GROMACS .gro file of C-alpha atoms in nm:
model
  446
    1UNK     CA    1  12.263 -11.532  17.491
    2UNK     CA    2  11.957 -11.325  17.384
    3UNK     CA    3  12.166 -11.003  17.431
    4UNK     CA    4  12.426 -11.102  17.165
    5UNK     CA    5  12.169 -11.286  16.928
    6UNK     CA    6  12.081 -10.927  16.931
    7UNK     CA    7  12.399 -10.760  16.905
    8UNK     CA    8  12.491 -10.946  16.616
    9UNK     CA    9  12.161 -10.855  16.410
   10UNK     CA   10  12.217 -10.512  16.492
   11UNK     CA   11  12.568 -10.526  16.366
   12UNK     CA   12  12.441 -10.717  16.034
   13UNK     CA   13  12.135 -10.473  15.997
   14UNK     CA   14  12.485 -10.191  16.018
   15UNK     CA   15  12.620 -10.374  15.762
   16UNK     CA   16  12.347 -10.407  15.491
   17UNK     CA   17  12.276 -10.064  15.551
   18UNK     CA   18  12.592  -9.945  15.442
   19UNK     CA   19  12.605 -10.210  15.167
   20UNK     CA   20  12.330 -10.067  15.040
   21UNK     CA   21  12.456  -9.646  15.064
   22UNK     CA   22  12.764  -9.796  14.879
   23UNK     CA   23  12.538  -9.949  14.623
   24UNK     CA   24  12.372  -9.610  14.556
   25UNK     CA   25  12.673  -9.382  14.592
   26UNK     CA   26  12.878  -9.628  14.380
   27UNK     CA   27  12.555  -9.585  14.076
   28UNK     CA   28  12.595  -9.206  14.126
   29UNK     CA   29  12.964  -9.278  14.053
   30UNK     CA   30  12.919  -9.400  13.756
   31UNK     CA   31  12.690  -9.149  13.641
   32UNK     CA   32  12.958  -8.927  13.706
   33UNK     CA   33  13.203  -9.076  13.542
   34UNK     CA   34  13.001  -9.139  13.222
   35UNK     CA   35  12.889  -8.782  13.221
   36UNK     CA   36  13.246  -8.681  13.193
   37UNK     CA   37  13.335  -8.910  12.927
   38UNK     CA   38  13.004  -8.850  12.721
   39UNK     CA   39  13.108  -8.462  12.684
   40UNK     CA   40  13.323  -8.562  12.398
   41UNK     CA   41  13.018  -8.830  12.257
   42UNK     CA   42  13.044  -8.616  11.877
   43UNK     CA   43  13.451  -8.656  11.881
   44UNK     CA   44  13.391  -9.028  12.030
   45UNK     CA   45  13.207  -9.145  11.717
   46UNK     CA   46  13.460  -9.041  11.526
   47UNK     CA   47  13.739  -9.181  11.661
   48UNK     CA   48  13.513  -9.523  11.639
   49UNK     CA   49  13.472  -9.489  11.287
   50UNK     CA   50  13.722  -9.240  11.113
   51UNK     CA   51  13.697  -9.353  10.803
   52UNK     CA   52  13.338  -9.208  10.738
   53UNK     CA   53  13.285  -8.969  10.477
   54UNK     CA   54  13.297  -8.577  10.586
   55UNK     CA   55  13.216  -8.300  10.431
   56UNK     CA   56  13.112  -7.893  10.568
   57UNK     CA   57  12.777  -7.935  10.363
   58UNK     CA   58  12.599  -8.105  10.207
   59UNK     CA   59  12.312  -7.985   9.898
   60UNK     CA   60  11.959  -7.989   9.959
   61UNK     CA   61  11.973  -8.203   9.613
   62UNK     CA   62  12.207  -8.478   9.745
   63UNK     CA   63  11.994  -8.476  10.061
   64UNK     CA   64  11.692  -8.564   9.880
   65UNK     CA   65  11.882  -8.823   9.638
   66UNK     CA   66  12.052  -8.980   9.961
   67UNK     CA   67  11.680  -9.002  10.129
   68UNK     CA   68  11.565  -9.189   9.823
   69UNK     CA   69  11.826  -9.407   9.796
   70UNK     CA   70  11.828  -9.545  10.161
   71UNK     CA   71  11.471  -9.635  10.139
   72UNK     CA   72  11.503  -9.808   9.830
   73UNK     CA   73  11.687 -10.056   9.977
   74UNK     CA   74  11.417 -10.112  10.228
   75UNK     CA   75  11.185 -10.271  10.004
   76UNK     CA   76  11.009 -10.527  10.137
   77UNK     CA   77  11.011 -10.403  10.488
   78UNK     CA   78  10.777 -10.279  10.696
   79UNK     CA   79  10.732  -9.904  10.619
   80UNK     CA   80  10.972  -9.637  10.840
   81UNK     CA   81  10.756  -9.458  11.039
   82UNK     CA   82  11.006  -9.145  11.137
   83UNK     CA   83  11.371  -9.093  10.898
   84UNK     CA   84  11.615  -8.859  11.030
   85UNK     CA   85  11.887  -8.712  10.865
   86UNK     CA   86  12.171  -8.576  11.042
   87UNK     CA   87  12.349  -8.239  10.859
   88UNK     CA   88  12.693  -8.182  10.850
   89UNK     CA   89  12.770  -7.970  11.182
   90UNK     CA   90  13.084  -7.838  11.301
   91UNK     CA   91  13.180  -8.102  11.581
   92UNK     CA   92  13.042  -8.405  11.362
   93UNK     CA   93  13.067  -8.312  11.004
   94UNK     CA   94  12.908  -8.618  10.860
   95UNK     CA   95  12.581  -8.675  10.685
   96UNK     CA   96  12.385  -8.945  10.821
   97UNK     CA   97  12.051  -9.120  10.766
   98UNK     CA   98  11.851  -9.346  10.989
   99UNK     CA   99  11.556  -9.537  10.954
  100UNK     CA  100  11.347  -9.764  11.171
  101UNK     CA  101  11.535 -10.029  11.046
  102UNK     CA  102  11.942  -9.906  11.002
  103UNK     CA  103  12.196  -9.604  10.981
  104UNK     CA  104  12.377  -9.540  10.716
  105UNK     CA  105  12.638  -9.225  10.625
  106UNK     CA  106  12.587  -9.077  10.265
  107UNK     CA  107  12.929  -8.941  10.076
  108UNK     CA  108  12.911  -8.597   9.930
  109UNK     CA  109  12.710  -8.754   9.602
  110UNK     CA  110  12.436  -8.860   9.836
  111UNK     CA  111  12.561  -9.248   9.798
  112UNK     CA  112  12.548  -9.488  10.034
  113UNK     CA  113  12.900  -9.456  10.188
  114UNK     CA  114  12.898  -9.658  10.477
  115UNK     CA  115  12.660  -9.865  10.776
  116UNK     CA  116  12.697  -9.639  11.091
  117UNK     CA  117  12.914  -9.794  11.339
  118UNK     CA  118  12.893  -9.597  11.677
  119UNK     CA  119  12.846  -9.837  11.884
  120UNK     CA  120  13.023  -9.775  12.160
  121UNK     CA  121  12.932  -9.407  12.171
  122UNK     CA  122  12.562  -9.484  12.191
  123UNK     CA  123  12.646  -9.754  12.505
  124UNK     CA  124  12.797  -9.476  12.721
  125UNK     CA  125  12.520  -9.232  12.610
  126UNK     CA  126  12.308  -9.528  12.757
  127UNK     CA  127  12.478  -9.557  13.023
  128UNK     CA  128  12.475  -9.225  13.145
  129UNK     CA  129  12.115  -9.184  13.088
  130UNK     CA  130  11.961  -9.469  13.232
  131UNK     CA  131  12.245  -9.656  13.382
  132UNK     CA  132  12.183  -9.952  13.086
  133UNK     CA  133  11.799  -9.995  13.208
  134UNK     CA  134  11.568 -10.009  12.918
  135UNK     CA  135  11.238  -9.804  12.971
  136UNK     CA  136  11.178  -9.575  13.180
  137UNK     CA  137  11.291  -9.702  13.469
  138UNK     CA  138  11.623  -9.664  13.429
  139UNK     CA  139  11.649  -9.246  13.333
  140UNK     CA  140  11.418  -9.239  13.656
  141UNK     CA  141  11.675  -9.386  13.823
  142UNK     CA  142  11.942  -9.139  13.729
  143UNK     CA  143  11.696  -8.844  13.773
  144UNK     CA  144  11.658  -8.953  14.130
  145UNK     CA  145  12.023  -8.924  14.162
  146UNK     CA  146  12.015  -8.575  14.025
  147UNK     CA  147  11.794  -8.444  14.298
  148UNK     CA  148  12.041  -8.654  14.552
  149UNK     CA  149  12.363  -8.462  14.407
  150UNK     CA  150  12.134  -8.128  14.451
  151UNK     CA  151  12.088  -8.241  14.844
  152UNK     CA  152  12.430  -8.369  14.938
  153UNK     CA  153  12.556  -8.045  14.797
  154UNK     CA  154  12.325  -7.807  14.963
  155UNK     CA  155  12.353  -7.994  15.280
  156UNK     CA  156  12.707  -8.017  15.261
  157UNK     CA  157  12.752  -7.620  15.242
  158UNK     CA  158  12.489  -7.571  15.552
  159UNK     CA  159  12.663  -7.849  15.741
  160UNK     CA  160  13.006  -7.695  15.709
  161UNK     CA  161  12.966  -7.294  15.770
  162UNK     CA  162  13.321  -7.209  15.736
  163UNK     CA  163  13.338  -7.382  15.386
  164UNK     CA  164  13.352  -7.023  15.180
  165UNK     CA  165  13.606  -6.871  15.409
  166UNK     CA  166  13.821  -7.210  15.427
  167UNK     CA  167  13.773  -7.223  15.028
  168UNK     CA  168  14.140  -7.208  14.966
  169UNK     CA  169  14.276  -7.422  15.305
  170UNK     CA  170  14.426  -7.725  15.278
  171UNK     CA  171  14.562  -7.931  15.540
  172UNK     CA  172  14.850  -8.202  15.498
  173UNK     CA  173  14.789  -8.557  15.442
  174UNK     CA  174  14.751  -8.743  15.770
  175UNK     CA  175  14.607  -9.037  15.915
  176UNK     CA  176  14.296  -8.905  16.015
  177UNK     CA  177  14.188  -8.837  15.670
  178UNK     CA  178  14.223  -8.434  15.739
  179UNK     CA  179  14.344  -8.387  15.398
  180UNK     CA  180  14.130  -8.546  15.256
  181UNK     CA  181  13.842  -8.402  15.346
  182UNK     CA  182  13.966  -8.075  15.276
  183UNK     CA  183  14.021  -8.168  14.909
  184UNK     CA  184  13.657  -8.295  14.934
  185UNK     CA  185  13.526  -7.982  15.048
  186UNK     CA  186  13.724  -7.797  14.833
  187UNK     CA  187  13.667  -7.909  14.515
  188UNK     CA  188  13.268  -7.886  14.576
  189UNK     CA  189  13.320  -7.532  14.644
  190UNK     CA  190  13.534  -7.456  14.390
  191UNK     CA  191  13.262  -7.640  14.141
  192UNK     CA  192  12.922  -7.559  14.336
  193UNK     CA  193  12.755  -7.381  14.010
  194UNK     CA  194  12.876  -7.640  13.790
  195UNK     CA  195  12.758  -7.944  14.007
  196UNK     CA  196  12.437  -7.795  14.108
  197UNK     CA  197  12.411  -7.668  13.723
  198UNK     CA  198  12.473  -8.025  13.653
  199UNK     CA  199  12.255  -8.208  13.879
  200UNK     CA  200  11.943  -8.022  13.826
  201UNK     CA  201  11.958  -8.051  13.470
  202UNK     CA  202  12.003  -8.366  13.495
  203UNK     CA  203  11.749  -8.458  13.729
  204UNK     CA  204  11.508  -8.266  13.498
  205UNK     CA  205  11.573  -8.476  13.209
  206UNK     CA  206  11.582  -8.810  13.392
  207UNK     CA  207  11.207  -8.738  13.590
  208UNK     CA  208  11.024  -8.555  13.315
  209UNK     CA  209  10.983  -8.897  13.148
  210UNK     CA  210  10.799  -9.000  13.486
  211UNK     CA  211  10.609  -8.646  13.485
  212UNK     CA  212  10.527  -8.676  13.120
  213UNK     CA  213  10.352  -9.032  13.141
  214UNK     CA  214  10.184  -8.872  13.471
  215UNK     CA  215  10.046  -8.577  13.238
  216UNK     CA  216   9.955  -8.804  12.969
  217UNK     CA  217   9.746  -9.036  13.229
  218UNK     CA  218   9.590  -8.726  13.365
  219UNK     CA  219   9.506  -8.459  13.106
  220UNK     CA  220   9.585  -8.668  12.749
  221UNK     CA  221   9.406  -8.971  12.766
  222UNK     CA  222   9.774  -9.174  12.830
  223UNK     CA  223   9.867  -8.996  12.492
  224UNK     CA  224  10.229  -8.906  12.561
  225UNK     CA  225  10.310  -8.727  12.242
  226UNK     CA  226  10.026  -8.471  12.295
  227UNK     CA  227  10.181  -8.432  12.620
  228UNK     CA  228  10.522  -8.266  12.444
  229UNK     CA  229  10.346  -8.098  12.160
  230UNK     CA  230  10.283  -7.778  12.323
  231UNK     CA  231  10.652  -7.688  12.394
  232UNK     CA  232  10.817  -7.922  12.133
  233UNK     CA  233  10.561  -7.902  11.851
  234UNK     CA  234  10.279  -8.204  11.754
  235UNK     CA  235  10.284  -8.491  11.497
  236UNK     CA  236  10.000  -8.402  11.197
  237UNK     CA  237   9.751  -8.631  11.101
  238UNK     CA  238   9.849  -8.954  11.008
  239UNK     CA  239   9.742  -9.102  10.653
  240UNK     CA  240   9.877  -9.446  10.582
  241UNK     CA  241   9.778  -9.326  10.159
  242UNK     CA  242  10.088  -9.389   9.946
  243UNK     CA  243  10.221  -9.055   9.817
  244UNK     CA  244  10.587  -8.969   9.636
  245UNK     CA  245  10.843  -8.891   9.873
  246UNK     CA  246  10.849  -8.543  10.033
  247UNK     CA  247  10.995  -8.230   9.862
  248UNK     CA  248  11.296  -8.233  10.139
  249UNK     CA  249  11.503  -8.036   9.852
  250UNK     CA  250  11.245  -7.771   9.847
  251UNK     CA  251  11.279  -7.743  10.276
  252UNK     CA  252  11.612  -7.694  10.292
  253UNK     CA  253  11.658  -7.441  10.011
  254UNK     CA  254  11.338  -7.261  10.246
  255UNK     CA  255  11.549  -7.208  10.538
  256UNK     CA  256  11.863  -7.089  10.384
  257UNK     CA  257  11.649  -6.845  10.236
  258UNK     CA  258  11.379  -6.731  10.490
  259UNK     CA  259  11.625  -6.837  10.755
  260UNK     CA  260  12.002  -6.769  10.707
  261UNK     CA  261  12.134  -6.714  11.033
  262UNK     CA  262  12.031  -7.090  11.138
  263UNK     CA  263  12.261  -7.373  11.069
  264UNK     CA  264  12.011  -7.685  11.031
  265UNK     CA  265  12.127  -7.996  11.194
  266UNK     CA  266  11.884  -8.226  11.161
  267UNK     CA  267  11.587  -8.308  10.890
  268UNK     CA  268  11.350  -8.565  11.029
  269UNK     CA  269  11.036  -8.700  10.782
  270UNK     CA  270  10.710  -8.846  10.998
  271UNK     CA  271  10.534  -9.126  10.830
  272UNK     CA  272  10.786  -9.062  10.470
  273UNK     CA  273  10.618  -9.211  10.156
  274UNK     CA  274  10.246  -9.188  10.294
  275UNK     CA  275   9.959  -8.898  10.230
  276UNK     CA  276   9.993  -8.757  10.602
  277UNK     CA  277  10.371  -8.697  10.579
  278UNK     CA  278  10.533  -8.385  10.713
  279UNK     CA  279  10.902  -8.248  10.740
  280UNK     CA  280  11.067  -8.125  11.017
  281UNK     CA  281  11.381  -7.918  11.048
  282UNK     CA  282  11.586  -7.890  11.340
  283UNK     CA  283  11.814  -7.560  11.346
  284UNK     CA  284  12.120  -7.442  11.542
  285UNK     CA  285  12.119  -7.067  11.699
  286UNK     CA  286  12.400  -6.939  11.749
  287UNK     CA  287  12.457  -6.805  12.080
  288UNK     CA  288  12.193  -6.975  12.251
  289UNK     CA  289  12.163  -7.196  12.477
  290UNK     CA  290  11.869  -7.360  12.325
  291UNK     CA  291  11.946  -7.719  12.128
  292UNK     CA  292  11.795  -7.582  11.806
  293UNK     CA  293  11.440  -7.463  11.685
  294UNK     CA  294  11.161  -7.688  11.562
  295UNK     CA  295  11.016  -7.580  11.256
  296UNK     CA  296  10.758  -7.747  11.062
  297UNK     CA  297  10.708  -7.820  10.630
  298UNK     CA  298  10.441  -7.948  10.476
  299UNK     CA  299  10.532  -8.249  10.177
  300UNK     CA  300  10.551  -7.981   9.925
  301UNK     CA  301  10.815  -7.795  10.110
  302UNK     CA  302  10.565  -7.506  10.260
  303UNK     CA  303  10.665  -7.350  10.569
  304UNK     CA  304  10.383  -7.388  10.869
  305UNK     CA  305  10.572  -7.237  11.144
  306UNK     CA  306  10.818  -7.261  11.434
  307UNK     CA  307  10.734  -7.427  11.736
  308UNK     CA  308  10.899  -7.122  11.942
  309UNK     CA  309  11.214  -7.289  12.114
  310UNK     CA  310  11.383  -6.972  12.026
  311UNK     CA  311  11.111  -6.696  12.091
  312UNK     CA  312  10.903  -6.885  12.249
  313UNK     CA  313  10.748  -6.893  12.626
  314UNK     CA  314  10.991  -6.872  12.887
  315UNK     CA  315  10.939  -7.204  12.997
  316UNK     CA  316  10.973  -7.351  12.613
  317UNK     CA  317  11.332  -7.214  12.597
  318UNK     CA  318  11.404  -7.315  12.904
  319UNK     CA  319  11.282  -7.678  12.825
  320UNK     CA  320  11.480  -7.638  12.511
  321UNK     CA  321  11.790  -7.534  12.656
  322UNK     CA  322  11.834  -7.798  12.943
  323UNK     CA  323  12.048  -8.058  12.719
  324UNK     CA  324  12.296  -7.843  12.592
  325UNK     CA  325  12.365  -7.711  12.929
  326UNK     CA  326  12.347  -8.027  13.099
  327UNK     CA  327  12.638  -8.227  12.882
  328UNK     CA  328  12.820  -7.879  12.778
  329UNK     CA  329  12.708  -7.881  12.366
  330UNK     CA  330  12.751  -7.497  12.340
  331UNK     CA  331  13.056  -7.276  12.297
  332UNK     CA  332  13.310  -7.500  12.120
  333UNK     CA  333  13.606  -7.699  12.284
  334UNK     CA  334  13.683  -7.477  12.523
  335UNK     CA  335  13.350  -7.538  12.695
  336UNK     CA  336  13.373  -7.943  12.644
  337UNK     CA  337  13.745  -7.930  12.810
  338UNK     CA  338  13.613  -7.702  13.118
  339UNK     CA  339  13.302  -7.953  13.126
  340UNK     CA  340  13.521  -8.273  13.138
  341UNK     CA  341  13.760  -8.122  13.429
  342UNK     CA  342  13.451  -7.990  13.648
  343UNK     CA  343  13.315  -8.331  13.545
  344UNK     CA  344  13.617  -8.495  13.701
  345UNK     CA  345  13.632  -8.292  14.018
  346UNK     CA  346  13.283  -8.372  14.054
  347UNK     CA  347  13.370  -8.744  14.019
  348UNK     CA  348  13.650  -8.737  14.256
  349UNK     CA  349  13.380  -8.557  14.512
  350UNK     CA  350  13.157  -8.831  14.497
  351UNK     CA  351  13.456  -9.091  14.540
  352UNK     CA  352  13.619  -8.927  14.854
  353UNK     CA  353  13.295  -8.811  14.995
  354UNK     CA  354  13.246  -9.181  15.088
  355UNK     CA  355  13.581  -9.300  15.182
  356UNK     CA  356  13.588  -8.994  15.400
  357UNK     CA  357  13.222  -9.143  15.573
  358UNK     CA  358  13.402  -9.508  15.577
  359UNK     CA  359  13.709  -9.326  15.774
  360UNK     CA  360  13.508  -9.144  16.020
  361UNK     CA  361  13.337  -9.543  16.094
  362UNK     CA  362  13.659  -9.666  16.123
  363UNK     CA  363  13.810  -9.364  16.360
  364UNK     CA  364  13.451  -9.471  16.586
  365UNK     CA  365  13.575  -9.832  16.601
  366UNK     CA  366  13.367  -9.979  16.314
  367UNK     CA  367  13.639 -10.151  16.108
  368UNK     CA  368  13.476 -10.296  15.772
  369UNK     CA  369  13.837 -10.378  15.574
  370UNK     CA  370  13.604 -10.551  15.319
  371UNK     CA  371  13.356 -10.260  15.233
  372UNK     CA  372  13.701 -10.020  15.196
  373UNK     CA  373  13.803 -10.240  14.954
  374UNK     CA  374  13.530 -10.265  14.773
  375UNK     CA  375  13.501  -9.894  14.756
  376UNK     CA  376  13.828  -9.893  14.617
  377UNK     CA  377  13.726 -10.113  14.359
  378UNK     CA  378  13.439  -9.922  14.236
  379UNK     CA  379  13.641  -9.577  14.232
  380UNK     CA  380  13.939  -9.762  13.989
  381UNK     CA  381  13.710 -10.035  13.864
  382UNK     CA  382  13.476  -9.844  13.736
  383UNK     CA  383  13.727  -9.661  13.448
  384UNK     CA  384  13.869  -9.983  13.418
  385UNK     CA  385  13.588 -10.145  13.326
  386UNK     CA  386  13.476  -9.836  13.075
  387UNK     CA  387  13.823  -9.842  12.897
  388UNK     CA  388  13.821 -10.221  12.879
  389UNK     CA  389  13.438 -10.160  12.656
  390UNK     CA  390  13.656  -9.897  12.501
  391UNK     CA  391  13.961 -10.117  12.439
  392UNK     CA  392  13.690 -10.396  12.300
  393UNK     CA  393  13.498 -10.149  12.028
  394UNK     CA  394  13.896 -10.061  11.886
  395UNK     CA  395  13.996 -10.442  11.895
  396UNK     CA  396  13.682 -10.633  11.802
  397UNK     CA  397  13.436 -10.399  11.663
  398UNK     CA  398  13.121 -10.222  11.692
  399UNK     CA  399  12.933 -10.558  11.781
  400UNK     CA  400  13.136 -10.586  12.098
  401UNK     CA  401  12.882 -10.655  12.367
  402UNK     CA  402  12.982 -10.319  12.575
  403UNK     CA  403  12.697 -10.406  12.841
  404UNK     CA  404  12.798 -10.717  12.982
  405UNK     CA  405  13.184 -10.655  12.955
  406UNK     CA  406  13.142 -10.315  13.182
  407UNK     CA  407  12.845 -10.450  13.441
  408UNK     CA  408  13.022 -10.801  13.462
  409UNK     CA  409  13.366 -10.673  13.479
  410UNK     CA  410  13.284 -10.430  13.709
  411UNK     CA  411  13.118 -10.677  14.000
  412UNK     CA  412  13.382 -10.896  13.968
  413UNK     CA  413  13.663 -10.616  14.065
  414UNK     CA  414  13.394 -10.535  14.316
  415UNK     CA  415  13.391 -10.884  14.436
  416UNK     CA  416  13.751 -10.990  14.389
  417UNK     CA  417  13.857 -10.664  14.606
  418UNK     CA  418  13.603 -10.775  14.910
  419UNK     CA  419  13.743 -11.120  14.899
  420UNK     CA  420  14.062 -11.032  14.923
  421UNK     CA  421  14.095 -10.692  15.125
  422UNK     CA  422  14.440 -10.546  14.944
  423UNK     CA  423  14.631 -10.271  14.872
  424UNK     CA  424  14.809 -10.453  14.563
  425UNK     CA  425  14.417 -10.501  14.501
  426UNK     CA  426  14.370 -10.127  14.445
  427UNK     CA  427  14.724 -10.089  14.317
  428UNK     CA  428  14.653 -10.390  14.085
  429UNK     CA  429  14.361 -10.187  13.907
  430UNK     CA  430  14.532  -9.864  13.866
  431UNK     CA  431  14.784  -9.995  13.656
  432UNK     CA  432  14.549 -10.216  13.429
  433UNK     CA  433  14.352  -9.887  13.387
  434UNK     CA  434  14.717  -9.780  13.267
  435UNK     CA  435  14.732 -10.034  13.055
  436UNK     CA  436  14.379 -10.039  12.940
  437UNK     CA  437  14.439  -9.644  12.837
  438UNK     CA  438  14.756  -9.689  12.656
  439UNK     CA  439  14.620 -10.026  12.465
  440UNK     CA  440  14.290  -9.804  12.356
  441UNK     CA  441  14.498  -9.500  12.238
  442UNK     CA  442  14.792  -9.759  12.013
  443UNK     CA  443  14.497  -9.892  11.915
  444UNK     CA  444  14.295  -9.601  11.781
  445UNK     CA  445  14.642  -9.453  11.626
  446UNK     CA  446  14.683  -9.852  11.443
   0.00000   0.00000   0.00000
């Protein structure tokens, strides 16, 4: 009696375990998946809202008119502490303003064309990045899994020594899951740079926020700005004082002259309206890596210096350079398209890598029909669930709630699958992702 009490806790202890490895793998899924999709985050936003005015440039004078005019309609409110102003760039040529308190696009006259609407972009940037966790919590989370990718692929090379010379091998389909596994080990050959490109970068963005608030407890009094100023450049001195607007006219006209082989991209004014304002222009270099330089204007539209992204210490560029390499923003389409198909054979890694580990339990005599399933319903359920948030921005608009239709959809394929352990399950799924795709694309073309 005692000896099968026994035996059946061990088997349930089993169990949870790999519940809980499916748990994690299937949240490393999804970062994969969203990382794929969130290449094309510019072209994304607008498809979401196409109507949005565009234009190549925009002049320093409608810049400065457009500023003015968005905060006049914020009368009344508390005062915007940082205003940002996106430039017309290549991928998304649109002028855009933001406040503490909304968005708004500007026309080419600097008026008040339209309320942002990118709603749906900015949930599967969210998504990505901290797996819809507010704080930082959640981009901990998905750094974690960045240093995971980094050991299941270097582990996966030294456990398999003839993986180089079988790099091209594959093996027909069988019952034993032989082919599989050779696709598995195939494609993370093929896409070993990219992945452990990938996963690094990405693990340094999600855990710097946890190293940054350990700096800031240690060396800057919890003061996590100062923490970033010395490879990202400081905030000045604040002074709540009323003063007239900042000379942003005056900046821009600056760097086109002192600076014409830049392409700004963003303007960003700290504490606008008050004596201890400042400007800040973020600029483009072409054929860098980096995501811009940082350089810094008084209210007057003086120039007080670069923060040295560009020329910099080695360790600022590098800093600077980790986002464009980690999501593919340099070197045009071509890069984005090669970024979205490693980015798929990256995804389908992750997927087979643990129906190949739930084959080897069942070729050992541990049959779990219900935790197959439910694998299968993460690898379909998953896109199903993102092009059903998709399918809801097109249909009912920007105030779709994106969150709960993708986490709530997404257990409940999870759930229906282990209930009822199916192939028309899976089969069930593939098609509504069909459906889902082709009902987001008529849409988007209506």
């Amino acid at each position: 009696m005692t000896a099968a009490i026994q035996k059946d806790t061990v088997q349930k202890a089993l169990s949870a375990h790999a519940a809980i490895g499916l748990v994690v793998s299937a949240l490393l899924y999804i970062v994969c998946v969203t990382g794929t999709v969130v290449v094309f985050y510019q072209e994304w936003q607008r498809i979401e809202q196409p109507d949005a005015p565009e234009m190549a440039r925009i002049a320093p004078e409608t810049v400065q008119a457009g500023i003015a005019r968005v905060l006049a309609t914020e009368k009344g409110k508390p005062r915007t502490t940082h205003l940002y102003v996106h430039l017309p760039v290549p991928d998304l040529p649109r002028t855009t303003v933001t406040t503490d308190h909304q968005a708004v696009h500007l026309d080419g006259a600097g008026r008040i064309a339209a309320r942002e609407e990118n709603g749906w972009s900015e949930f599967l940037l969210a998504l990505h990045y901290t797996l819809s966790v507010p704080g930082p919590v959640g981009i901990t989370i998905v750094g974690a899994l960045g240093v995971m990718i980094v050991a299941l692929s270097l582990s996966g090379v030294i456990a398999h020594p003839r993986i180089f010379r079988d790099a091209f091998r594959l093996r027909a389909r069988d019952r034993n899951g032989i082919g599989l596994a050779d696709w598995h080990n195939r494609l993370s050959v093929w896409t070993l740079p990219f992945i452990l490109a990938i996963a690094l970068t990405g693990a340094v963005i999600g855990l710097a926020t946890v190293g940054g608030y350990g700096l800031a407890a240690k060396f800057y009094k919890g003061d996590i700005e100062a923490t970033y100023a010395p490879i990202f450049g400081g905030e000045g001195k604040p002074d709540a004082r009323p003063a007239p607007l900042p000379d942003v006219a005056a900046t821009l006209r600056h760097m086109a002259v002192r600076f014409p082989g830049v392409r700004p991209s963003y303007v960003i004014l700290h504490d606008p309206g008050t004596a201890g304002q400042h400007v800040q222009v973020i600029a483009e270099h072409d054929r860098r890596l980096i995501y811009g330089e940082n350089y810094a204007f008084d209210a007057q539209g003086r120039f007080h210096g670069a923060a040295g992204l560009a020329d910099g210490e080695v360790g600022q560029q590098a800093s600077a350079s980790i986002y464009n390499l980690h999501f593919g923003n340099f070197g045009g389409l071509p890069v984005k398209i090669a970024y979205v198909l490693l980015g798929l054979a990256l995804s389908v890694v992750t997927a087979t890598g643990v129906s190949i580990w739930l084959g080897k339990r069942e070729r050992r005599g541990v049959h779990a029909p219900r935790l197959r399933s439910g694998w299968d319903a993460v690898t379909w359920g998953v896109p199903l669930a993102l092009a059903l948030t998709l399918l809801a921005r097109l249909l009912i608009g920007n105030s779709a709630p994106f969150v709960a239709i993708f986490w709530i959809a997404s257990a409940l394929f999870v759930a229906l699958a282990m209930a009822w352990p199916s192939r028309r399950t899976k089969r069930g799924m593939q098609w509504s992702l069909l459906a889902s795709l082709l009902g987001s694309l008529a849409a988007a073309i209506v």
